Each structure stands twice: as C-alpha cells, then as structure tokens.
Short mmCIF file of C-alpha atoms in Angstrom, two decimals:
data_model
loop_
_atom_site.label_atom_id
_atom_site.label_comp_id
_atom_site.label_asym_id
_atom_site.label_seq_id
_atom_site.Cartn_x
_atom_site.Cartn_y
_atom_site.Cartn_z
CA MET B 1 21.98 32.05 -61.29
CA ILE B 2 24.30 34.72 -60.14
CA HIS B 3 22.40 35.00 -56.73
CA LYS B 4 22.58 31.21 -56.07
CA LEU B 5 26.25 31.36 -56.78
CA LEU B 6 26.66 34.21 -54.24
CA LEU B 7 24.63 32.18 -51.71
CA GLY B 8 26.92 29.07 -52.37
CA CYS B 9 30.16 31.31 -51.92
CA LEU B 10 28.71 32.61 -48.71
CA HIS B 11 28.09 29.14 -47.24
CA ILE B 12 31.68 28.09 -47.48
CA PRO B 13 33.07 30.78 -45.17
CA LEU B 14 30.38 30.35 -42.75
CA LEU B 15 31.10 26.67 -42.54
CA VAL B 16 34.78 27.66 -41.77
CA LEU B 17 33.61 30.13 -39.22
CA PHE B 18 31.37 27.58 -37.40
CA LEU B 19 34.44 25.14 -37.17
CA ALA B 20 36.68 27.78 -35.82
CA LEU B 21 34.26 28.71 -33.21
CA GLY B 22 34.12 25.04 -32.10
CA VAL B 23 30.32 24.46 -32.77
CA ASP B 24 29.35 20.95 -32.36
CA ALA B 25 29.07 19.55 -35.84
CA SER B 26 27.06 16.64 -34.42
CA ALA B 27 24.23 18.62 -33.19
CA ALA B 28 20.93 18.92 -34.91
CA ASN B 29 20.44 21.56 -37.46
CA LEU B 30 17.72 24.16 -37.59
CA VAL B 31 16.12 24.50 -41.12
CA VAL B 32 13.60 26.91 -42.81
CA ARG B 33 10.95 25.48 -44.98
CA ASP B 34 8.11 26.99 -47.09
CA PHE B 35 9.21 30.73 -46.97
CA LYS B 36 6.46 32.86 -48.91
CA MET B 37 4.58 35.92 -49.16
CA LEU B 38 0.98 36.09 -48.03
CA PRO B 39 -0.47 38.32 -50.52
CA THR B 40 -3.99 38.47 -48.81
CA ASP B 41 -2.82 38.79 -45.16
CA GLN B 42 -3.24 42.37 -43.94
CA THR B 43 -1.78 41.87 -40.44
CA ALA B 44 1.52 43.77 -41.39
CA ILE B 45 -0.67 47.01 -42.19
CA ASN B 46 -3.53 46.51 -39.87
CA ARG B 47 -3.70 49.51 -37.47
CA GLU B 48 -3.75 47.26 -34.43
CA THR B 49 -0.71 44.93 -35.36
CA MET B 50 1.47 46.97 -37.64
CA LYS B 51 4.91 48.26 -36.38
CA LYS B 52 7.22 51.00 -37.60
CA ASP B 53 10.89 50.64 -38.17
CA GLN B 54 13.45 53.25 -36.99
CA ASN B 55 12.98 55.17 -40.27
CA GLY B 56 9.28 55.56 -39.75
CA LYS B 57 8.49 52.98 -42.47
CA THR B 58 5.99 50.20 -42.12
CA ALA B 59 7.88 47.01 -41.11
CA ALA B 60 7.42 43.69 -42.86
CA LEU B 61 6.06 40.88 -40.70
CA ILE B 62 6.97 37.26 -40.75
CA LYS B 63 4.87 34.65 -39.24
CA ILE B 64 7.22 31.89 -38.10
CA TYR B 65 5.44 28.50 -37.29
CA THR B 66 7.82 26.25 -35.24
CA PRO B 67 7.77 23.17 -32.96
CA VAL B 68 10.95 24.67 -31.48
CA SER B 69 10.76 26.27 -27.97
CA THR B 70 9.98 29.87 -28.62
CA GLU B 71 11.40 31.14 -25.35
CA ASP B 72 14.86 29.81 -26.27
CA THR B 73 14.89 30.88 -29.80
CA TYR B 74 16.65 34.24 -30.70
CA PHE B 75 16.74 36.22 -33.88
CA ASP B 76 19.32 38.69 -35.36
CA ASN B 77 19.15 40.85 -38.46
CA GLY B 78 22.54 42.30 -38.28
CA VAL B 79 22.77 46.03 -38.93
CA MET B 80 19.21 46.18 -40.10
CA GLY B 81 18.04 45.31 -36.57
CA ILE B 82 14.76 43.56 -35.59
CA VAL B 83 11.83 45.96 -35.37
CA ALA B 84 9.73 44.00 -32.74
CA ARG B 85 8.84 40.17 -31.85
CA GLU B 86 5.80 38.70 -30.36
CA ASN B 87 5.54 35.19 -29.25
CA LYS B 88 2.25 33.48 -29.87
CA PRO B 89 1.10 29.94 -29.22
CA GLY B 90 3.19 27.79 -31.60
CA GLN B 91 4.52 30.67 -33.68
CA ILE B 92 6.63 33.81 -33.39
CA TRP B 93 5.61 37.21 -35.04
CA LEU B 94 9.01 38.82 -36.21
CA TYR B 95 8.86 42.45 -37.58
CA ILE B 96 11.81 43.36 -39.73
CA PRO B 97 12.70 46.42 -41.96
CA GLN B 98 12.21 46.41 -45.67
CA ARG B 99 15.05 45.18 -47.96
CA SER B 100 16.40 42.93 -45.11
CA GLN B 101 18.42 40.16 -46.66
CA LYS B 102 19.03 37.53 -43.95
CA ILE B 103 18.29 36.62 -40.31
CA GLU B 104 20.47 34.62 -37.87
CA ILE B 105 18.56 32.07 -35.69
CA THR B 106 20.15 30.59 -32.60
CA ASN B 107 18.74 28.17 -29.91
CA PRO B 108 21.15 26.47 -27.31
CA ARG B 109 19.91 22.98 -28.41
CA TYR B 110 20.79 23.26 -32.09
CA ASN B 111 23.40 24.57 -34.63
CA ARG B 112 23.14 28.29 -35.50
CA LEU B 113 21.12 28.96 -38.60
CA GLN B 114 21.87 31.99 -40.93
CA TYR B 115 19.11 32.19 -43.46
CA PHE B 116 19.06 34.56 -46.68
CA PHE B 117 15.67 35.48 -47.70
CA PRO B 118 14.87 34.08 -51.38
CA GLU B 119 13.03 37.39 -52.30
CA GLU B 120 13.15 41.04 -51.56
CA ILE B 121 11.46 41.88 -48.33
CA LEU B 122 8.94 44.67 -48.99
CA PRO B 123 7.49 47.19 -46.52
CA GLY B 124 4.02 46.43 -45.01
CA LYS B 125 3.96 42.88 -46.43
CA THR B 126 3.18 39.66 -44.47
CA TYR B 127 5.23 36.51 -44.86
CA SER B 128 5.21 33.16 -43.42
CA MET B 129 7.75 30.25 -42.88
CA GLU B 130 8.37 27.17 -41.17
CA LEU B 131 11.15 26.79 -38.66
CA THR B 132 11.88 23.19 -37.83
CA ILE B 133 14.58 20.65 -37.03
CA GLU B 134 16.58 19.14 -40.17
CA GLY B 135 14.89 16.17 -41.48
CA LYS B 136 13.30 14.97 -44.67
CA ASP B 137 9.73 14.13 -46.42
CA VAL B 138 8.91 10.56 -45.54
CA THR B 139 5.66 8.27 -46.42
CA LEU B 140 3.93 6.47 -43.75
CA ALA B 141 1.90 3.54 -45.15
CA ALA B 142 -0.38 1.62 -42.81
CA SER B 143 -1.64 -1.80 -43.92
CA VAL B 144 -5.21 -0.67 -43.55
CA ARG B 145 -6.07 2.22 -45.96
CA GLU B 146 -7.28 5.49 -44.39
CA ALA B 147 -6.07 4.42 -41.07
CA TYR B 148 -5.62 7.47 -38.76
CA ILE B 149 -1.91 8.25 -38.41
CA PHE B 150 -0.35 9.85 -35.05
CA VAL B 151 3.28 10.79 -34.86
CA ASP B 152 4.68 11.67 -31.39
CA GLY B 153 1.15 12.00 -30.08
CA ASP B 154 -0.03 14.53 -32.83
CA SER B 155 -2.65 13.61 -35.52
CA LEU B 156 -1.29 14.11 -39.01
CA GLY B 157 -3.75 12.55 -41.35
CA VAL B 158 -4.83 9.13 -42.82
CA SER B 159 -2.61 6.55 -44.52
CA PRO B 160 -0.85 6.70 -46.84
CA LEU B 161 0.56 9.87 -45.40
CA ASN B 162 3.51 12.21 -46.80
CA THR B 163 4.90 14.27 -44.16
CA TYR B 164 8.18 15.90 -43.14
CA LEU B 165 10.03 14.59 -40.03
CA PRO B 166 12.99 15.77 -38.33
CA TYR B 167 15.88 13.26 -38.07
CA GLY B 168 15.79 11.12 -35.11
CA ASP B 169 13.30 8.53 -33.38
CA HIS B 170 9.76 9.04 -33.56
CA SER B 171 6.65 7.36 -31.98
CA VAL B 172 4.00 6.38 -34.66
CA ARG B 173 0.50 4.83 -34.12
CA ALA B 174 -2.01 3.93 -36.78
CA GLU B 175 -5.56 3.01 -35.92
CA ARG B 176 -8.81 2.17 -37.57
CA GLY B 177 -11.76 0.32 -35.75
CA SER B 178 -9.96 -2.48 -33.89
CA MET B 179 -6.95 -2.63 -35.92
CA LEU B 180 -3.75 -1.08 -34.43
CA TYR B 181 -0.25 -0.34 -35.12
CA GLU B 182 2.12 1.15 -32.45
CA GLY B 183 5.84 1.37 -32.95
CA ASP B 184 8.93 3.53 -33.39
CA ILE B 185 10.63 4.74 -36.45
CA THR B 186 14.13 6.23 -37.08
CA VAL B 187 14.50 8.95 -39.75
CA SER B 188 17.97 9.69 -41.04
CA LYS B 189 19.78 11.12 -44.02
CA THR B 190 20.63 7.65 -45.38
CA GLY B 191 17.68 5.75 -44.01
CA PRO B 192 14.35 4.79 -45.96
CA ASP B 193 11.94 7.43 -47.11
CA ARG B 194 9.08 4.93 -46.71
CA PHE B 195 7.82 3.15 -43.61
CA GLU B 196 5.27 0.32 -43.70
CA LEU B 197 3.12 0.20 -40.70
CA PRO B 198 1.57 -3.47 -40.32
CA MET B 199 -1.60 -3.16 -38.32
CA GLU B 200 -2.91 -5.97 -36.16
CA ASP B 201 -6.39 -6.62 -34.50
CA GLU B 202 -6.36 -4.69 -31.29
CA ASN B 203 -8.52 -7.26 -29.48
CA LEU B 204 -5.94 -9.90 -29.70
CA LYS B 205 -3.43 -7.70 -27.74
CA TYR B 206 -5.73 -6.89 -24.97
CA SER B 207 -7.41 -8.88 -21.93
CA ASP B 208 -10.72 -8.34 -19.93
CA VAL B 209 -9.26 -8.09 -16.49
CA SER B 210 -11.30 -8.39 -13.25
CA VAL B 211 -9.73 -7.78 -9.85
CA ASN B 212 -11.65 -8.89 -6.71
CA VAL B 213 -10.86 -8.05 -3.14
CA PRO B 214 -12.85 -8.86 0.13
CA ASP B 215 -14.02 -6.34 2.59
CA LYS B 216 -14.60 -3.70 0.17
CA ALA B 217 -10.99 -2.61 0.13
CA GLU B 218 -10.08 0.19 -2.28
CA ILE B 219 -8.29 -0.82 -5.56
CA TRP B 220 -5.62 1.70 -6.77
CA PHE B 221 -4.13 1.52 -10.28
CA GLU B 222 -1.38 3.79 -11.70
CA GLY B 223 -2.00 6.39 -8.68
CA LYS B 224 -5.81 6.53 -9.05
CA ARG B 225 -8.64 4.80 -7.07
CA VAL B 226 -10.48 2.58 -9.64
CA GLY B 227 -12.79 0.46 -7.56
CA LEU B 228 -14.20 -0.68 -4.13
CA GLY B 229 -14.04 -4.34 -3.67
CA GLU B 230 -13.99 -5.00 -7.40
CA TRP B 231 -12.49 -3.47 -10.60
CA HIS B 232 -13.02 -4.29 -14.15
CA ALA B 233 -10.72 -3.08 -16.95
CA ARG B 234 -9.40 -3.75 -20.53
CA LEU B 235 -5.59 -4.06 -20.51
CA LYS B 236 -3.02 -4.79 -22.93
CA GLY B 237 -1.28 -8.12 -22.45
CA GLY B 238 1.58 -7.71 -19.85
CA THR B 239 2.42 -7.55 -16.08
CA TYR B 240 0.71 -4.98 -13.90
CA SER B 241 0.14 -4.31 -10.22
CA VAL B 242 -2.63 -2.64 -8.17
CA GLU B 243 -2.44 -1.36 -4.66
CA LEU B 244 -5.03 -2.43 -2.19
CA LYS B 245 -6.01 0.00 0.72
CA LYS B 246 -8.34 -0.01 3.60
CA GLU B 247 -8.53 2.13 6.68
CA ASN B 248 -6.62 0.54 9.61
CA CYS B 249 -4.96 -1.96 7.44
CA GLU B 250 -1.50 -2.49 5.68
CA THR B 251 -1.42 -1.23 1.99
CA THR B 252 -0.62 -4.28 -0.08
CA VAL B 253 0.53 -4.61 -3.70
CA GLU B 254 -0.93 -7.45 -5.90
CA ARG B 255 0.93 -8.29 -9.06
CA PHE B 256 -0.68 -10.04 -11.91
CA THR B 257 -0.22 -10.83 -15.66
CA ALA B 258 -2.82 -10.04 -18.28
CA VAL B 259 -2.94 -12.74 -20.99
CA ALA B 260 -3.69 -11.12 -24.29
CA GLY B 261 -6.68 -12.45 -25.98
CA LYS B 262 -7.98 -14.16 -22.72
CA PRO B 263 -9.92 -12.94 -19.68
CA THR B 264 -7.95 -12.46 -16.49
CA VAL B 265 -9.41 -12.84 -13.09
CA VAL B 266 -7.47 -11.81 -9.93
CA ASN B 267 -8.73 -12.93 -6.63
CA ALA B 268 -6.63 -10.67 -4.19
CA PRO B 269 -6.60 -11.24 -0.52
CA ALA B 270 -7.73 -8.54 1.82
CA PRO B 271 -5.34 -6.04 3.21
CA ALA B 272 -3.89 -7.28 6.47
CA PRO B 273 -5.49 -5.17 9.38
CA PHE B 274 -3.32 -3.43 12.02
CA ARG B 275 -3.63 -5.12 15.39
CA GLY B 276 -3.44 -4.49 19.01
CA PHE B 277 -3.97 -6.37 22.17
CA LEU B 278 -7.09 -6.46 24.45
CA SER B 279 -6.90 -7.54 27.99
CA VAL B 280 -10.00 -7.18 30.38
CA GLY B 281 -10.18 -8.57 33.92
CA VAL B 282 -13.59 -9.56 35.40
CA SER B 283 -14.82 -9.54 38.93
CA PRO B 284 -15.84 -11.93 40.02
CA SER B 285 -13.92 -13.97 37.49
CA THR B 286 -15.03 -17.56 38.43
CA GLY B 287 -18.00 -18.66 36.31
CA THR B 288 -18.10 -15.59 34.25
CA LYS B 289 -18.76 -16.03 30.56
CA ILE B 290 -17.92 -13.40 27.95
CA TYR B 291 -20.06 -13.35 24.87
CA ASP B 292 -19.59 -11.51 21.44
CA ALA B 293 -21.41 -8.22 20.49
CA ASP B 294 -24.61 -10.26 19.49
CA GLY B 295 -24.61 -11.88 22.74
CA ASP B 296 -24.79 -15.46 21.25
CA THR B 297 -21.48 -16.88 21.07
CA VAL B 298 -19.01 -17.37 24.08
CA VAL B 299 -15.55 -15.93 23.22
CA ALA B 300 -13.92 -16.40 26.54
CA GLU B 301 -14.43 -17.41 30.12
CA HIS B 302 -13.06 -15.70 33.42
CA ARG B 303 -11.09 -12.98 31.44
CA LEU B 304 -10.50 -11.57 28.04
CA ALA B 305 -6.98 -11.68 26.65
CA MET B 306 -6.58 -11.50 22.81
CA ARG B 307 -4.90 -9.90 19.83
CA LEU B 308 -7.50 -8.28 17.50
CA PRO B 309 -7.63 -6.09 14.47
CA VAL B 310 -7.59 -2.34 15.17
CA GLY B 311 -11.26 -1.19 15.85
CA ASP B 312 -14.18 -0.97 18.21
CA TYR B 313 -15.33 -4.05 20.04
CA SER B 314 -18.35 -4.68 22.23
CA TYR B 315 -18.77 -7.79 24.70
CA THR B 316 -21.34 -8.86 27.18
CA PHE B 317 -20.23 -10.31 30.54
CA ARG B 318 -22.59 -12.71 32.30
CA LYS B 319 -22.56 -14.64 35.51
CA LYS B 320 -25.52 -16.39 37.19
CA GLY B 321 -26.93 -14.29 40.01
CA TYR B 322 -25.35 -11.11 38.66
CA LEU B 323 -26.53 -8.39 36.45
CA PRO B 324 -25.19 -8.80 32.77
CA GLN B 325 -22.77 -5.96 31.70
CA THR B 326 -22.11 -4.78 28.12
CA LYS B 327 -18.92 -2.64 27.55
CA SER B 328 -17.19 -1.45 24.68
CA PHE B 329 -13.40 -1.23 24.03
CA LYS B 330 -11.14 0.40 21.33
CA VAL B 331 -8.24 -1.54 20.28
CA MET B 332 -5.37 0.70 18.81
CA LYS B 333 -2.50 -0.14 16.42
CA ASP B 334 0.44 -1.99 18.28
CA MET B 335 -0.92 -0.96 21.77
CA ASP B 336 -2.29 -2.77 24.75
CA THR B 337 -5.79 -1.92 26.00
CA ASN B 338 -6.36 -2.86 29.57
CA ASP B 339 -9.61 -2.76 31.50
CA THR B 340 -11.56 -4.34 34.28
CA VAL B 341 -15.47 -5.13 34.36
CA VAL B 342 -17.04 -5.32 37.79
CA LEU B 343 -20.39 -7.54 37.91
CA HIS B 344 -23.00 -6.56 40.40
CA ARG B 345 -25.33 -9.05 42.10
CA ILE B 346 -29.07 -9.00 41.02
CA GLN B 347 -30.93 -7.25 43.81
CA TYR B 348 -34.11 -9.19 44.29
CA ILE B 349 -34.80 -7.36 47.63
CA ARG B 350 -33.95 -3.79 46.51
CA GLU B 351 -32.60 -1.29 48.85
CA ASN B 352 -33.97 1.64 46.44
CA ALA B 353 -37.31 0.90 44.75
CA VAL B 354 -40.81 2.07 44.24
CA TYR B 355 -43.34 -0.70 44.68
CA LEU B 356 -47.28 -1.23 44.58
CA GLY B 357 -49.28 -4.14 45.28
CA ALA B 358 -52.69 -5.59 45.92
CA GLY B 359 -53.99 -8.42 48.18
CA PHE B 360 -56.68 -9.87 50.50
CA THR B 361 -56.70 -8.66 54.13
CA TYR B 362 -58.24 -10.90 56.85
CA GLY B 363 -59.62 -9.23 60.06
CA ASN B 364 -62.72 -8.39 61.76
CA ILE B 365 -64.26 -7.37 58.27
CA PRO B 366 -62.34 -9.06 55.57
CA GLY B 367 -61.53 -6.92 52.46
CA VAL B 368 -59.37 -6.27 49.42
CA SER B 369 -56.54 -3.96 49.67
CA GLY B 370 -54.17 -2.01 47.70
CA HIS B 371 -50.73 -0.26 48.74
CA LEU B 372 -48.01 2.12 47.34
CA GLY B 373 -44.61 2.27 49.00
CA PHE B 374 -40.94 3.09 48.41
CA ASN B 375 -37.48 2.24 49.83
CA ILE B 376 -34.73 4.74 49.98
CA ARG B 377 -31.51 2.92 51.36
CA ASN B 378 -33.94 0.39 52.94
CA PHE B 379 -35.81 3.01 54.86
CA ASN B 380 -39.47 2.24 54.05
CA VAL B 381 -42.65 4.35 53.71
CA GLU B 382 -45.90 2.75 52.72
CA ALA B 383 -49.62 3.87 52.41
CA GLY B 384 -52.62 1.61 51.68
CA TYR B 385 -56.38 1.13 51.70
CA THR B 386 -58.74 -1.77 52.54
CA TYR B 387 -62.23 -2.17 51.31
CA GLY B 388 -64.46 -4.29 53.57
CA LEU B 389 -66.30 -6.89 51.74
CA THR B 390 -68.65 -8.23 54.53
CA LYS B 391 -71.06 -6.71 56.88
CA SER B 392 -71.47 -6.72 60.69
CA ASP B 393 -74.43 -8.39 62.50
CA ASP B 394 -77.58 -6.29 62.28
CA LEU B 395 -78.05 -3.68 64.71
CA TYR B 396 -81.39 -2.27 65.95
CA TRP B 397 -81.92 1.53 66.77
CA PHE B 398 -84.69 2.74 69.06
CA GLU B 399 -85.81 6.32 69.87
CA ASN B 400 -84.25 7.53 73.08
CA ALA B 401 -87.34 9.47 74.36
CA THR B 402 -90.00 6.89 73.61
CA ASP B 403 -87.85 3.72 73.34
CA PHE B 404 -89.81 2.80 70.14
CA PHE B 405 -88.09 0.91 67.32
CA ASP B 406 -86.50 3.24 64.78
CA SER B 407 -84.37 1.12 62.22
CA MET B 408 -82.22 -1.83 61.71
CA CYS B 409 -78.72 -1.43 60.25
CA SER B 410 -75.56 -3.53 59.31
CA TYR B 411 -71.98 -1.96 58.85
CA SER B 412 -68.77 -2.43 56.78
CA SER B 413 -65.51 -1.29 57.95
CA ASP B 414 -62.90 0.30 55.57
CA GLU B 415 -59.21 0.93 56.80
CA PHE B 416 -56.48 3.25 55.63
CA TYR B 417 -52.91 3.40 56.80
CA VAL B 418 -49.56 5.08 56.74
CA LYS B 419 -46.68 3.13 57.86
CA ALA B 420 -42.75 3.58 58.04
CA GLY B 421 -40.07 0.88 58.76
CA TYR B 422 -36.68 -0.54 57.87
CA GLN B 423 -36.07 -3.35 55.47
CA PHE B 424 -33.65 -6.17 56.28
CA ARG B 425 -32.56 -8.72 53.61
CA PHE B 426 -31.97 -12.18 55.23
CA VAL B 427 -31.19 -14.12 51.93
CA GLU B 428 -31.13 -13.10 48.39
CA ARG B 429 -34.79 -13.25 47.72
CA ILE B 430 -36.53 -12.73 51.19
CA GLY B 431 -36.82 -9.48 53.03
CA LEU B 432 -38.37 -8.40 56.40
CA THR B 433 -39.47 -4.90 57.03
CA PRO B 434 -40.76 -4.00 60.63
CA GLN B 435 -43.39 -1.33 60.38
CA LEU B 436 -44.76 1.30 62.73
CA GLY B 437 -47.76 3.61 61.78
CA TYR B 438 -51.25 4.86 61.76
CA LEU B 439 -54.35 2.68 60.88
CA GLY B 440 -57.81 4.39 60.68
CA GLN B 441 -61.08 2.31 60.77
CA ARG B 442 -64.13 3.98 59.25
CA LEU B 443 -67.73 2.55 59.32
CA ARG B 444 -69.68 2.42 56.01
CA GLY B 445 -73.48 1.92 55.93
CA GLY B 446 -76.61 2.36 57.83
CA THR B 447 -78.60 5.67 58.65
CA ARG B 448 -76.62 6.28 61.83
CA GLY B 449 -72.95 5.87 62.39
CA ASN B 450 -71.77 6.19 58.72
CA GLY B 451 -68.27 7.71 58.59
CA ALA B 452 -67.71 6.89 62.33
CA MET B 453 -63.80 6.55 63.02
CA CYS B 454 -61.55 4.77 65.28
CA HIS B 455 -57.94 5.77 65.05
CA ASN B 456 -55.15 3.27 65.91
CA LEU B 457 -51.47 2.79 66.37
CA SER B 458 -50.48 -0.03 64.03
CA ILE B 459 -47.48 -2.49 64.87
CA GLY B 460 -46.50 -4.97 62.26
CA ALA B 461 -44.18 -6.33 59.73
CA ARG B 462 -43.84 -6.87 55.88
CA PHE B 463 -42.47 -10.29 54.79
CA LEU B 464 -41.48 -10.24 51.16
CA PHE B 465 -40.41 -13.13 48.82
CA ASN B 466 -39.19 -12.02 45.30
CA PRO B 467 -38.70 -15.09 42.91
CA ILE B 468 -37.77 -12.36 40.31
CA PRO B 469 -36.51 -8.79 40.88
CA MET B 470 -39.68 -7.03 39.82
CA LEU B 471 -42.46 -9.40 41.17
CA GLY B 472 -42.79 -10.67 44.83
CA VAL B 473 -45.48 -12.13 47.26
CA PHE B 474 -45.99 -10.42 50.51
CA VAL B 475 -47.48 -11.08 53.90
CA THR B 476 -48.27 -8.24 56.42
CA PRO B 477 -49.37 -9.28 59.95
CA GLU B 478 -50.13 -6.21 62.07
CA TYR B 479 -51.89 -5.34 65.42
CA ALA B 480 -53.90 -2.14 65.77
CA VAL B 481 -54.07 -0.51 69.18
CA PRO B 482 -56.95 2.05 69.47
CA VAL B 483 -55.88 5.43 70.59
CA SER B 484 -58.90 7.61 69.73
CA VAL B 485 -62.33 6.31 69.11
CA ASN B 486 -65.40 8.08 67.76
CA GLU B 487 -68.35 7.93 70.44
CA LEU B 488 -70.69 6.70 67.90
CA TYR B 489 -68.12 4.18 66.57
CA LYS B 490 -67.62 2.94 70.12
CA ASN B 491 -71.42 2.47 70.86
CA ILE B 492 -71.87 0.52 67.46
CA ALA B 493 -68.76 -1.60 68.20
CA GLU B 494 -70.01 -2.60 71.68
CA LYS B 495 -73.45 -3.67 70.29
CA SER B 496 -72.30 -5.51 67.11
CA ASN B 497 -69.50 -7.93 66.12
CA LEU B 498 -67.10 -4.93 65.03
CA THR B 499 -63.89 -4.37 66.92
CA LYS B 500 -61.86 -1.33 67.84
CA GLY B 501 -58.29 -2.14 66.53
CA GLY B 502 -57.48 -5.76 66.63
CA PHE B 503 -55.38 -8.22 64.49
CA TYR B 504 -55.02 -8.03 60.63
CA VAL B 505 -53.17 -10.14 58.05
CA THR B 506 -52.78 -8.96 54.44
CA ALA B 507 -51.37 -11.29 51.74
CA GLY B 508 -50.91 -10.53 47.98
CA ILE B 509 -48.56 -9.75 45.13
CA SER B 510 -46.23 -6.68 44.91
CA PHE B 511 -44.41 -5.20 41.92
CA ASN B 512 -41.23 -3.00 42.46
CA PHE B 513 -39.16 -0.89 40.29
CA LYS B 514 -35.66 0.15 41.04
CA ILE B 515 -34.76 3.83 41.46
#
C-alpha cells in the first residue's frame, strides 16, 4: 500500500513537470503492459548473451516487445545507467543493473513515459514487457463464429476475439469461406468495448470481369501486364480502368464498372496505331496498277499516296509489257516516306542470254540439228551439229589396176559449225542476227571415203520470233562456200549427188535464259 501511495505521489509532480516543459497533452501516450519475470529464461546468464554492469555484476535483461519503431525509441535509467541495448526484429533487449527502479522511455511521436518497475530487479534474471501505445481491451465479434480476424493486416485469431488495441482508427477484416466483413473501427477511452462485425456473402460483392481487345494488345491493370488480347478476373463491384498497349500504337485507357453479383464483359477498341505518309511515284505511270502484298487486290493506279499505320509494307507494281516489280517500304511515325519505282520492259529478244535449240535442216542431205549459243550485249556466238538422215545415190568402186568392180556405197553428210554475229531487235518479239562462221561437212558410210571432209565459209542469218521471253521459233538460212576440200570428198561429190558447200535452211524451237 505504501509503495502504491509513493507511485501516486510521484505521478503528480511528473504531470506538473510535463506541462511546464510544454509537452503536447493531446499526443498519444506510451504504456507498458504485462511486465513479468521469466524464471526459466536463461538468456541473461548465458555465456554468449549475458552482460556485466560497471561494477562487474551480471546485468538483468528486459525483453521489450513493441510495435513502436525501435530505431526512434530511447531509454534512460538515470544514475544507474543502461548497461547495453540490442535491437532485434520486433523487440529490444535492454540490459540494466540490479535494483534499478525505473526507466524513462521517449519517442518523438509520443508522450514521454516514466515507468517504475513493480518488483525488485535482480541480477542475472530475464524479464519481459510489452511497450505499446495507450489503448484498451476490446472484443471483436463477427456474425459468423470462428471467423478469422485481421486487424491492420495482422492475423489476431478467431471470433469472438478479445484483444488490446491502441486508441485510434483500425482496419478490421473478418473472413470465413465466402463470408466477409471489411471495415474500420475507432477505439477511444469513452467508446464501446465491443464491436460487432456483420459479415456478408463475398460472392454478392464481386463480379466476374472479362476484358477483350483486338489485335492481341497488351492489357495492364494496376501497373502490371495481366493479359494479351483478353483478361479474366474477379473484381469487387466498382469502377476500374485498364491500359491497352501495343507496339507502334497510342496507349489508351479503358474505364468500366464492375456490377457486383453480375458478370461484366468489356469489349475495348484496339489501340490507335501511330501513322505516317507513304508516297511512291511509278515510271511509266500510265496504265500501272499497284497491288497489295498478296498480289490479288488493286490498291491504287498510276501512283501510291496514302496515310498508313506505322510498319513495313510491300506492294507489287504491274503494267502490261513490263516486268512486275515488288518493293517494300517502311512507314514511320509522323514522317513522309517518298520513293520511286521504275518498271522495265519485258525483253522477248534478250541482249544477254544463253540459248539452246533443236530443229530440222533442209539441204543436200536433210537432217536434224541442235545448237547452243549465247548473246553478250547482242554480240552472238553459236555452235551446232546436224545429223544427216538420208543417203546419197549408190556409188560403184572399181580397182584402179584391173578396173574390176570392187564395191558399191552410199553416203550421208553430217555438218558442224561455229558462227559469230550481232543481234538486232526490230520489234518487241522479232530479232535478226547476221552470222559469219565455219561449216564443216563430213561423209559418213561406205568402205571408202568415210570421214572425208569439206571445209566451208558460212554466211547466213538467224531470224527469231519469241511469243514469250523464254521460248522462240527460229529460221536460219545460210550459204556455205567451200574453202578446203579433201580429195576423196571431192571425188565422191563429183560422182554422186553430194555437193561441196551449198544452201541450207534450218528451222526449229529455241529456249533462252537471261544472264
């Protein structure tokens, strides 16, 4: 009783001192709750954790549990002094000398507290206490028994719950299954000690929300990407907004209202793309048609001039009698892209090409022929071979010494040639190539004269008609003038219907490939 009277007497001058120093009487107060000794806790005397005071005595340890910021909280033990202090997560270890009677606790956010220990502090003993903000014990009772109670985000237990709460406003949530209560309570000195928490079915407060946007645009909600083209979520009834993003497009915001208890479908428009201007001239412009990337749809004629979304585009330009041309363009944001496309005529008679052909040759001995040639800037080189199909008249051979009959033979004539010339194109599909070259005639057959040769100078021309660029019909008239004749060939030609040199005409089909 005497001890309590002394404590009461000490509180009066302390209050007068606080007022004299101008302490804000309206500020919250710090309070100490549940101070007690921990008889089985050996922390104070454990070799690794014990501390010695200035007299070499083992200090007592107070484990202070507190929600108050430990960094801004300070302790003073007067003349006895504080032996040591260690900040731990959610608590403070305070070492003090034996027989300490009080500690003074200060924090810039609260009123200063001077706390007198309710029992004697013994050396090497461990104590605990709770340092909190002034409040009171209240009861939180949810309408559903054993609902989980959360206060200011911390789980405290199940309903009904008796707990100590500091004075002021607190956020309270109770939940069990689909039942939910969320709200705020105010704890005050004169306010109620019991708070009823009426819970409601959570399903009635939420809406199943579906957000759809074309072109696979990104959907962002509360700073996070939540979907690509579509997003499904369960949201509490209310007004929300999502951001719609896509490369090379304006970011747009779509606002919607989720109606509690009902599904909500949001069909948002695609983000508007950035745009630029594309202008393409065409030569020749008259009669030119411009097709899309697939080459099926005409998008413009004569020239291309349009405002387009940012990106890469490809168009095909076509005009009769000209080679089609496909070209790509890049359209950039708020910029003009200008270009020109030049079309080239289709070359039926090509100035640079490799060609080969086959045909029929009419001459002294008709035959089938094949040739291979090339044009380089219209300069022409060609080589060919003709295989004779018919034979000459029968020729009788006699022994020179006795003039007795020896044998009877008939001959075929094969030709091979090499020519050079220059190609002229008169109209689009017709070409003329004057040619000068060598023509060799060789006999084939018989026991005598096989392989006999007649060497000729060839003068002629190659007429070519190409209905399409790679395929043509040719006619090659030529005249061969003998310049060197094998004696055996000469004798055989004089005694049969074979000729030396002569006139030939070859006609057939030729395939050419551009180089």
